[in-house]
PDB file of N, CA and C in Angstrom:
ATOM      1  N   MET A   1      74.926  59.321 269.258  1.00 55.00           N
ATOM      2  CA  MET A   1      76.019  58.533 268.781  1.00 55.00           C
ATOM      3  C   MET A   1      76.123  58.606 267.289  1.00 55.00           C
ATOM      4  N   SER A   2      75.044  58.751 266.562  1.00 64.00           N
ATOM      5  CA  SER A   2      75.149  58.829 265.099  1.00 64.00           C
ATOM      6  C   SER A   2      75.912  60.078 264.649  1.00 64.00           C
ATOM      7  N   ILE A   3      75.851  61.164 265.365  1.00 69.00           N
ATOM      8  CA  ILE A   3      76.586  62.359 265.065  1.00 69.00           C
ATOM      9  C   ILE A   3      78.052  62.043 265.127  1.00 69.00           C
ATOM     10  N   ILE A   4      78.475  61.308 266.239  1.00 74.00           N
ATOM     11  CA  ILE A   4      79.881  60.945 266.431  1.00 74.00           C
ATOM     12  C   ILE A   4      80.308  60.133 265.185  1.00 74.00           C
ATOM     13  N   VAL A   5      79.530  59.149 264.817  1.00 69.00           N
ATOM     14  CA  VAL A   5      79.929  58.231 263.730  1.00 69.00           C
ATOM     15  C   VAL A   5      80.064  59.058 262.412  1.00 69.00           C
ATOM     16  N   GLY A   6      79.150  59.944 262.133  1.00 69.00           N
ATOM     17  CA  GLY A   6      79.175  60.779 260.942  1.00 69.00           C
ATOM     18  C   GLY A   6      80.505  61.725 260.977  1.00 69.00           C
ATOM     19  N   ALA A   7      80.726  62.240 262.144  1.00 70.00           N
ATOM     20  CA  ALA A   7      81.885  63.127 262.286  1.00 70.00           C
ATOM     21  C   ALA A   7      83.186  62.316 262.089  1.00 70.00           C
ATOM     22  N   ILE A   8      83.230  61.040 262.574  1.00 75.00           N
ATOM     23  CA  ILE A   8      84.444  60.278 262.428  1.00 75.00           C
ATOM     24  C   ILE A   8      84.588  59.903 260.946  1.00 75.00           C
ATOM     25  N   ILE A   9      83.482  59.572 260.230  1.00 73.00           N
ATOM     26  CA  ILE A   9      83.590  59.244 258.862  1.00 73.00           C
ATOM     27  C   ILE A   9      84.128  60.350 258.020  1.00 73.00           C
ATOM     28  N   ILE A  10      83.623  61.547 258.202  1.00 77.00           N
ATOM     29  CA  ILE A  10      84.063  62.754 257.570  1.00 77.00           C
ATOM     30  C   ILE A  10      85.447  63.016 257.884  1.00 77.00           C
ATOM     31  N   PHE A  11      85.896  62.821 259.099  1.00 75.00           N
ATOM     32  CA  PHE A  11      87.272  63.085 259.558  1.00 75.00           C
ATOM     33  C   PHE A  11      88.176  62.044 258.871  1.00 75.00           C
ATOM     34  N   LEU A  12      87.782  60.845 258.746  1.00 75.00           N
ATOM     35  CA  LEU A  12      88.626  59.823 258.054  1.00 75.00           C
ATOM     36  C   LEU A  12      88.828  60.092 256.564  1.00 75.00           C
ATOM     37  N   VAL A  13      87.808  60.672 255.955  1.00 74.00           N
ATOM     38  CA  VAL A  13      87.914  61.093 254.544  1.00 74.00           C
ATOM     39  C   VAL A  13      88.967  62.199 254.472  1.00 74.00           C
ATOM     40  N   GLY A  14      88.867  63.143 255.391  1.00 74.00           N
ATOM     41  CA  GLY A  14      89.893  64.166 255.403  1.00 74.00           C
ATOM     42  C   GLY A  14      91.254  63.733 255.645  1.00 74.00           C
ATOM     43  N   ILE A  15      91.353  62.713 256.471  1.00 75.00           N
ATOM     44  CA  ILE A  15      92.723  62.068 256.760  1.00 75.00           C
ATOM     45  C   ILE A  15      93.248  61.476 255.416  1.00 75.00           C
ATOM     46  N   PHE A  16      92.330  60.729 254.771  1.00 73.00           N
ATOM     47  CA  PHE A  16      92.729  60.095 253.472  1.00 73.00           C
ATOM     48  C   PHE A  16      93.195  61.124 252.468  1.00 73.00           C
ATOM     49  N   LEU A  17      92.477  62.221 252.344  1.00 67.00           N
ATOM     50  CA  LEU A  17      92.923  63.259 251.444  1.00 67.00           C
ATOM     51  C   LEU A  17      94.213  63.759 251.818  1.00 67.00           C
ATOM     52  N   GLY A  18      94.425  64.037 253.100  1.00 71.00           N
ATOM     53  CA  GLY A  18      95.709  64.536 253.587  1.00 71.00           C
ATOM     54  C   GLY A  18      96.804  63.543 253.258  1.00 71.00           C
ATOM     55  N   TRP A  19      96.570  62.326 253.498  1.00 67.00           N
ATOM     56  CA  TRP A  19      97.593  61.237 253.121  1.00 67.00           C
ATOM     57  C   TRP A  19      97.947  61.252 251.705  1.00 67.00           C
ATOM     58  N   LEU A  20      97.020  61.393 250.808  1.00 65.00           N
ATOM     59  CA  LEU A  20      97.287  61.495 249.418  1.00 65.00           C
ATOM     60  C   LEU A  20      98.140  62.698 249.120  1.00 65.00           C
ATOM     61  N   ILE A  21      97.821  63.826 249.676  1.00 67.00           N
ATOM     62  CA  ILE A  21      98.600  65.009 249.430  1.00 67.00           C
ATOM     63  C   ILE A  21     100.073  64.878 250.026  1.00 67.00           C
ATOM     64  N   PHE A  22     100.158  64.445 251.278  1.00 67.00           N
ATOM     65  CA  PHE A  22     101.443  64.326 251.921  1.00 67.00           C
ATOM     66  C   PHE A  22     102.329  63.301 251.297  1.00 67.00           C
ATOM     67  N   ASN A  23     101.845  62.215 250.659  1.00 65.00           N
ATOM     68  CA  ASN A  23     102.611  61.206 250.099  1.00 65.00           C
ATOM     69  C   ASN A  23     102.952  61.445 248.647  1.00 65.00           C
ATOM     70  N   GLY A  24     102.673  62.659 248.121  1.00 58.00           N
ATOM     71  CA  GLY A  24     103.075  63.045 246.782  1.00 58.00           C
ATOM     72  C   GLY A  24     102.243  62.441 245.700  1.00 58.00           C
ATOM     73  N   ARG A  25     101.198  61.770 246.009  1.00 53.00           N
ATOM     74  CA  ARG A  25     100.305  61.186 244.945  1.00 53.00           C
ATOM     75  C   ARG A  25      99.513  62.380 244.311  1.00 53.00           C
ATOM     76  N   MET A  26      99.338  63.385 245.077  1.00 50.00           N
ATOM     77  CA  MET A  26      98.715  64.581 244.540  1.00 50.00           C
ATOM     78  C   MET A  26      99.627  65.730 245.063  1.00 50.00           C
ATOM     79  N   LYS A  27      99.998  66.562 244.159  1.00 51.00           N
ATOM     80  CA  LYS A  27     100.991  67.683 244.530  1.00 51.00           C
ATOM     81  C   LYS A  27     100.120  68.933 244.571  1.00 51.00           C
ATOM     82  N   VAL A  28     100.478  69.804 245.461  1.00 49.00           N
ATOM     83  CA  VAL A  28      99.631  71.021 245.652  1.00 49.00           C
ATOM     84  C   VAL A  28     100.522  72.256 245.430  1.00 49.00           C
ATOM     85  N   PRO A  29     100.946  72.490 244.173  1.00 52.00           N
ATOM     86  CA  PRO A  29     101.687  73.737 243.860  1.00 52.00           C
ATOM     87  C   PRO A  29     100.678  74.926 243.907  1.00 52.00           C
ATOM     88  N   SER A  30     101.139  76.069 244.274  1.00 53.00           N
ATOM     89  CA  SER A  30     100.194  77.171 244.401  1.00 53.00           C
ATOM     90  C   SER A  30      99.795  77.696 243.070  1.00 53.00           C
ATOM     91  N   GLU A  31     100.496  77.360 241.985  1.00 56.00           N
ATOM     92  CA  GLU A  31     100.224  77.985 240.601  1.00 56.00           C
ATOM     93  C   GLU A  31      99.045  77.298 239.909  1.00 56.00           C
ATOM     94  N   SER A  32      98.865  75.945 240.068  1.00 64.00           N
ATOM     95  CA  SER A  32      97.939  75.287 239.277  1.00 64.00           C
ATOM     96  C   SER A  32      96.491  75.418 239.711  1.00 64.00           C
ATOM     97  N   ARG A  33      95.610  75.691 238.827  1.00 61.00           N
ATOM     98  CA  ARG A  33      94.195  75.881 239.054  1.00 61.00           C
ATOM     99  C   ARG A  33      93.598  74.636 239.688  1.00 61.00           C
ATOM    100  N   GLU A  34      93.931  73.465 239.098  1.00 64.00           N
ATOM    101  CA  GLU A  34      93.347  72.198 239.513  1.00 64.00           C
ATOM    102  C   GLU A  34      93.849  71.877 240.940  1.00 64.00           C
ATOM    103  N   ASP A  35      95.095  72.129 241.187  1.00 68.00           N
ATOM    104  CA  ASP A  35      95.657  71.889 242.515  1.00 68.00           C
ATOM    105  C   ASP A  35      95.069  72.777 243.512  1.00 68.00           C
ATOM    106  N   SER A  36      94.795  74.023 243.250  1.00 75.00           N
ATOM    107  CA  SER A  36      94.145  74.909 244.152  1.00 75.00           C
ATOM    108  C   SER A  36      92.748  74.424 244.571  1.00 75.00           C
ATOM    109  N   LYS A  37      92.156  73.736 243.619  1.00 78.00           N
ATOM    110  CA  LYS A  37      90.757  73.115 243.972  1.00 78.00           C
ATOM    111  C   LYS A  37      90.910  72.082 244.981  1.00 78.00           C
ATOM    112  N   ILE A  38      92.108  71.330 244.838  1.00 75.00           N
ATOM    113  CA  ILE A  38      92.285  70.198 245.898  1.00 75.00           C
ATOM    114  C   ILE A  38      92.500  70.863 247.282  1.00 75.00           C
ATOM    115  N   TYR A  39      93.250  71.931 247.210  1.00 77.00           N
ATOM    116  CA  TYR A  39      93.574  72.684 248.476  1.00 77.00           C
ATOM    117  C   TYR A  39      92.290  73.194 249.112  1.00 77.00           C
ATOM    118  N   GLU A  40      91.458  73.789 248.258  1.00 80.00           N
ATOM    119  CA  GLU A  40      90.169  74.279 248.798  1.00 80.00           C
ATOM    120  C   GLU A  40      89.319  73.168 249.328  1.00 80.00           C
ATOM    121  N   LEU A  41      89.313  71.991 248.676  1.00 79.00           N
ATOM    122  CA  LEU A  41      88.570  70.883 249.110  1.00 79.00           C
ATOM    123  C   LEU A  41      88.969  70.394 250.509  1.00 79.00           C
ATOM    124  N   ALA A  42      90.343  70.306 250.597  1.00 79.00           N
ATOM    125  CA  ALA A  42      90.864  69.886 251.879  1.00 79.00           C
ATOM    126  C   ALA A  42      90.520  70.862 252.905  1.00 79.00           C
ATOM    127  N   ARG A  43      90.627  72.175 252.702  1.00 80.00           N
ATOM    128  CA  ARG A  43      90.261  73.157 253.659  1.00 80.00           C
ATOM    129  C   ARG A  43      88.797  73.201 254.061  1.00 80.00           C
ATOM    130  N   ALA A  44      87.942  72.988 253.059  1.00 83.00           N
ATOM    131  CA  ALA A  44      86.490  72.971 253.330  1.00 83.00           C
ATOM    132  C   ALA A  44      86.137  71.718 254.089  1.00 83.00           C
ATOM    133  N   LEU A  45      86.831  70.568 253.822  1.00 82.00           N
ATOM    134  CA  LEU A  45      86.573  69.330 254.476  1.00 82.00           C
ATOM    135  C   LEU A  45      86.983  69.443 255.968  1.00 82.00           C
ATOM    136  N   ALA A  46      88.092  70.070 256.203  1.00 82.00           N
ATOM    137  CA  ALA A  46      88.584  70.244 257.556  1.00 82.00           C
ATOM    138  C   ALA A  46      87.620  71.133 258.322  1.00 82.00           C
ATOM    139  N   HIS A  47      87.149  72.144 257.675  1.00 81.00           N
ATOM    140  CA  HIS A  47      86.127  73.001 258.355  1.00 81.00           C
ATOM    141  C   HIS A  47      84.851  72.280 258.636  1.00 81.00           C
ATOM    142  N   GLU A  48      84.404  71.409 257.777  1.00 83.00           N
ATOM    143  CA  GLU A  48      83.193  70.601 258.002  1.00 83.00           C
ATOM    144  C   GLU A  48      83.381  69.620 259.102  1.00 83.00           C
ATOM    145  N   VAL A  49      84.563  69.101 259.267  1.00 84.00           N
ATOM    146  CA  VAL A  49      84.786  68.154 260.341  1.00 84.00           C
ATOM    147  C   VAL A  49      84.856  68.885 261.677  1.00 84.00           C
ATOM    148  N   ARG A  50      85.455  70.003 261.665  1.00 84.00           N
ATOM    149  CA  ARG A  50      85.592  70.806 262.966  1.00 84.00           C
ATOM    150  C   ARG A  50      84.176  71.168 263.506  1.00 84.00           C
ATOM    151  N   ASN A  51      83.244  71.489 262.677  1.00 85.00           N
ATOM    152  CA  ASN A  51      81.946  71.878 263.195  1.00 85.00           C
ATOM    153  C   ASN A  51      81.229  70.795 264.057  1.00 85.00           C
ATOM    154  N   PRO A  52      81.181  69.572 263.557  1.00 86.00           N
ATOM    155  CA  PRO A  52      80.543  68.551 264.462  1.00 86.00           C
ATOM    156  C   PRO A  52      81.365  68.258 265.685  1.00 86.00           C
ATOM    157  N   ILE A  53      82.663  68.296 265.591  1.00 87.00           N
ATOM    158  CA  ILE A  53      83.513  68.131 266.786  1.00 87.00           C
ATOM    159  C   ILE A  53      83.211  69.180 267.854  1.00 87.00           C
ATOM    160  N   ASN A  54      83.051  70.393 267.410  1.00 87.00           N
ATOM    161  CA  ASN A  54      82.698  71.472 268.391  1.00 87.00           C
ATOM    162  C   ASN A  54      81.368  71.297 268.930  1.00 87.00           C
ATOM    163  N   THR A  55      80.392  70.886 268.174  1.00 88.00           N
ATOM    164  CA  THR A  55      79.025  70.605 268.641  1.00 88.00           C
ATOM    165  C   THR A  55      78.973  69.479 269.697  1.00 88.00           C
ATOM    166  N   ILE A  56      79.696  68.457 269.403  1.00 89.00           N
ATOM    167  CA  ILE A  56      79.775  67.349 270.339  1.00 89.00           C
ATOM    168  C   ILE A  56      80.412  67.763 271.631  1.00 89.00           C
ATOM    169  N   LYS A  57      81.552  68.564 271.557  1.00 87.00           N
ATOM    170  CA  LYS A  57      82.149  69.063 272.718  1.00 87.00           C
ATOM    171  C   LYS A  57      81.204  69.881 273.583  1.00 87.00           C
ATOM    172  N   MET A  58      80.441  70.732 272.978  1.00 89.00           N
ATOM    173  CA  MET A  58      79.489  71.573 273.800  1.00 89.00           C
ATOM    174  C   MET A  58      78.487  70.719 274.429  1.00 89.00           C
ATOM    175  N   ASN A  59      77.949  69.672 273.720  1.00 89.00           N
ATOM    176  CA  ASN A  59      76.961  68.845 274.308  1.00 89.00           C
ATOM    177  C   ASN A  59      77.481  67.953 275.447  1.00 89.00           C
ATOM    178  N   ILE A  60      78.712  67.559 275.298  1.00 88.00           N
ATOM    179  CA  ILE A  60      79.400  66.864 276.400  1.00 88.00           C
ATOM    180  C   ILE A  60      79.491  67.713 277.575  1.00 88.00           C
ATOM    181  N   GLN A  61      79.860  68.998 277.466  1.00 87.00           N
ATOM    182  CA  GLN A  61      79.969  69.850 278.610  1.00 87.00           C
ATOM    183  C   GLN A  61      78.542  70.009 279.309  1.00 87.00           C
ATOM    184  N   LEU A  62      77.548  70.100 278.550  1.00 89.00           N
ATOM    185  CA  LEU A  62      76.182  70.205 279.032  1.00 89.00           C
ATOM    186  C   LEU A  62      75.846  68.928 279.848  1.00 89.00           C
ATOM    187  N   LEU A  63      76.171  67.734 279.270  1.00 89.00           N
ATOM    188  CA  LEU A  63      75.939  66.523 279.907  1.00 89.00           C
ATOM    189  C   LEU A  63      76.675  66.412 281.279  1.00 89.00           C
ATOM    190  N   ARG A  64      77.859  66.931 281.249  1.00 87.00           N
ATOM    191  CA  ARG A  64      78.693  66.912 282.508  1.00 87.00           C
ATOM    192  C   ARG A  64      78.011  67.673 283.589  1.00 87.00           C
ATOM    193  N   GLU A  65      77.331  68.784 283.274  1.00 87.00           N
ATOM    194  CA  GLU A  65      76.640  69.534 284.285  1.00 87.00           C
ATOM    195  C   GLU A  65      75.400  68.769 284.871  1.00 87.00           C
ATOM    196  N   GLU A  66      74.760  67.917 284.067  1.00 88.00           N
ATOM    197  CA  GLU A  66      73.662  67.174 284.452  1.00 88.00           C
ATOM    198  C   GLU A  66      73.879  65.877 285.133  1.00 88.00           C
ATOM    199  N   LEU A  67      75.042  65.252 284.802  1.00 85.00           N
ATOM    200  CA  LEU A  67      75.470  63.871 285.251  1.00 85.00           C
ATOM    201  C   LEU A  67      76.451  63.910 286.285  1.00 85.00           C
ATOM    202  N   GLU A  68      76.613  62.830 287.057  1.00 85.00           N
ATOM    203  CA  GLU A  68      77.732  62.689 287.954  1.00 85.00           C
ATOM    204  C   GLU A  68      78.943  62.342 287.121  1.00 85.00           C
ATOM    205  N   PRO A  69      80.125  62.405 287.734  1.00 82.00           N
ATOM    206  CA  PRO A  69      81.399  62.065 287.003  1.00 82.00           C
ATOM    207  C   PRO A  69      81.228  60.783 286.311  1.00 82.00           C
ATOM    208  N   ASN A  70      81.660  60.724 285.063  1.00 82.00           N
ATOM    209  CA  ASN A  70      81.361  59.563 284.240  1.00 82.00           C
ATOM    210  C   ASN A  70      82.655  59.251 283.315  1.00 82.00           C
ATOM    211  N   LYS A  71      83.170  58.052 283.401  1.00 88.00           N
ATOM    212  CA  LYS A  71      84.325  57.680 282.646  1.00 88.00           C
ATOM    213  C   LYS A  71      84.041  57.670 281.174  1.00 88.00           C
ATOM    214  N   LYS A  72      82.866  57.396 280.754  1.00 87.00           N
ATOM    215  CA  LYS A  72      82.492  57.345 279.349  1.00 87.00           C
ATOM    216  C   LYS A  72      82.603  58.776 278.789  1.00 87.00           C
ATOM    217  N   LEU A  73      82.111  59.742 279.475  1.00 86.00           N
ATOM    218  CA  LEU A  73      82.199  61.118 279.035  1.00 86.00           C
ATOM    219  C   LEU A  73      83.653  61.566 278.959  1.00 86.00           C
ATOM    220  N   GLU A  74      84.496  61.176 279.909  1.00 89.00           N
ATOM    221  CA  GLU A  74      85.903  61.444 279.864  1.00 89.00           C
ATOM    222  C   GLU A  74      86.563  60.852 278.668  1.00 89.00           C
ATOM    223  N   ARG A  75      86.167  59.633 278.341  1.00 90.00           N
ATOM    224  CA  ARG A  75      86.786  58.925 277.196  1.00 90.00           C
ATOM    225  C   ARG A  75      86.410  59.667 275.857  1.00 90.00           C
ATOM    226  N   ILE A  76      85.146  60.000 275.773  1.00 88.00           N
ATOM    227  CA  ILE A  76      84.669  60.748 274.583  1.00 88.00           C
ATOM    228  C   ILE A  76      85.380  62.077 274.446  1.00 88.00           C
ATOM    229  N   GLU A  77      85.574  62.825 275.586  1.00 88.00           N
ATOM    230  CA  GLU A  77      86.276  64.078 275.498  1.00 88.00           C
ATOM    231  C   GLU A  77      87.747  63.907 275.089  1.00 88.00           C
ATOM    232  N   SER A  78      88.358  62.839 275.568  1.00 90.00           N
ATOM    233  CA  SER A  78      89.797  62.676 275.245  1.00 90.00           C
ATOM    234  C   SER A  78      89.881  62.298 273.781  1.00 90.00           C
ATOM    235  N   GLU A  79      88.937  61.510 273.273  1.00 88.00           N
ATOM    236  CA  GLU A  79      88.997  61.170 271.797  1.00 88.00           C
ATOM    237  C   GLU A  79      88.737  62.381 270.943  1.00 88.00           C
ATOM    238  N   LEU A  80      87.791  63.215 271.398  1.00 88.00           N
ATOM    239  CA  LEU A  80      87.495  64.450 270.668  1.00 88.00           C
ATOM    240  C   LEU A  80      88.742  65.368 270.689  1.00 88.00           C
ATOM    241  N   ALA A  81      89.419  65.433 271.784  1.00 88.00           N
ATOM    242  CA  ALA A  81      90.634  66.302 271.874  1.00 88.00           C
ATOM    243  C   ALA A  81      91.717  65.708 270.898  1.00 88.00           C
ATOM    244  N   ARG A  82      91.827  64.392 270.816  1.00 89.00           N
ATOM    245  CA  ARG A  82      92.762  63.763 269.877  1.00 89.00           C
ATOM    246  C   ARG A  82      92.409  64.102 268.442  1.00 89.00           C
ATOM    247  N   LEU A  83      91.095  63.975 268.073  1.00 86.00           N
ATOM    248  CA  LEU A  83      90.654  64.268 266.712  1.00 86.00           C
ATOM    249  C   LEU A  83      90.993  65.809 266.425  1.00 86.00           C
ATOM    250  N   ASP A  84      90.701  66.657 267.356  1.00 84.00           N
ATOM    251  CA  ASP A  84      90.974  68.066 267.212  1.00 84.00           C
ATOM    252  C   ASP A  84      92.392  68.362 266.992  1.00 84.00           C
ATOM    253  N   LYS A  85      93.218  67.635 267.705  1.00 86.00           N
ATOM    254  CA  LYS A  85      94.691  67.855 267.596  1.00 86.00           C
ATOM    255  C   LYS A  85      95.182  67.402 266.178  1.00 86.00           C
ATOM    256  N   ILE A  86      94.601  66.227 265.700  1.00 84.00           N
ATOM    257  CA  ILE A  86      94.971  65.702 264.382  1.00 84.00           C
ATOM    258  C   ILE A  86      94.512  66.705 263.318  1.00 84.00           C
ATOM    259  N   LEU A  87      93.270  67.189 263.409  1.00 80.00           N
ATOM    260  CA  LEU A  87      92.688  68.168 262.549  1.00 80.00           C
ATOM    261  C   LEU A  87      93.577  69.451 262.532  1.00 80.00           C
ATOM    262  N   LYS A  88      93.997  69.919 263.649  1.00 79.00           N
ATOM    263  CA  LYS A  88      94.817  71.103 263.664  1.00 79.00           C
ATOM    264  C   LYS A  88      96.126  70.901 262.944  1.00 79.00           C
ATOM    265  N   SER A  89      96.770  69.681 263.150  1.00 80.00           N
ATOM    266  CA  SER A  89      97.954  69.406 262.431  1.00 80.00           C
ATOM    267  C   SER A  89      97.712  69.358 260.933  1.00 80.00           C
ATOM    268  N   PHE A  90      96.676  68.832 260.486  1.00 76.00           N
ATOM    269  CA  PHE A  90      96.242  68.810 259.046  1.00 76.00           C
ATOM    270  C   PHE A  90      96.160  70.237 258.547  1.00 76.00           C
ATOM    271  N   LEU A  91      95.445  71.127 259.289  1.00 72.00           N
ATOM    272  CA  LEU A  91      95.289  72.451 258.864  1.00 72.00           C
ATOM    273  C   LEU A  91      96.560  73.225 258.839  1.00 72.00           C
ATOM    274  N   ASP A  92      97.404  72.971 259.809  1.00 72.00           N
ATOM    275  CA  ASP A  92      98.692  73.617 259.895  1.00 72.00           C
ATOM    276  C   ASP A  92      99.548  73.323 258.613  1.00 72.00           C
ATOM    277  N   TYR A  93      99.421  72.115 258.205  1.00 68.00           N
ATOM    278  CA  TYR A  93     100.227  71.695 257.075  1.00 68.00           C
ATOM    279  C   TYR A  93      99.739  72.499 255.796  1.00 68.00           C
TER     280      TYR A  93
END
C-alpha cells in the first residue's frame, strides 16, 4: 500500500504542475530555455509516475491469479486505469 500512496503523491505533484501550466501561471513557449526546463520537468515527472502505476498493475494481475475474485482488486484496478487516463491526457497536452 505504501507504493500506492507514493505513486499517488507523485501523481498529484504532476497534476499541480500541469494545473500551473494550463492556467497560464507558467507559460511554456518553445523558445525559452527556462520554459523548456519546465517542460522537461513535467515530462520526467509524468514518466516517473507511470513507472509505479505499471508496477502496481502488474502486481495486481499476479494477485488476481492467486486469489478468488475480489472487489478490492477491481477497485484498485479501476482507480489505476483512471490515473493512467489522467496521466495520458497530461502527456498529450
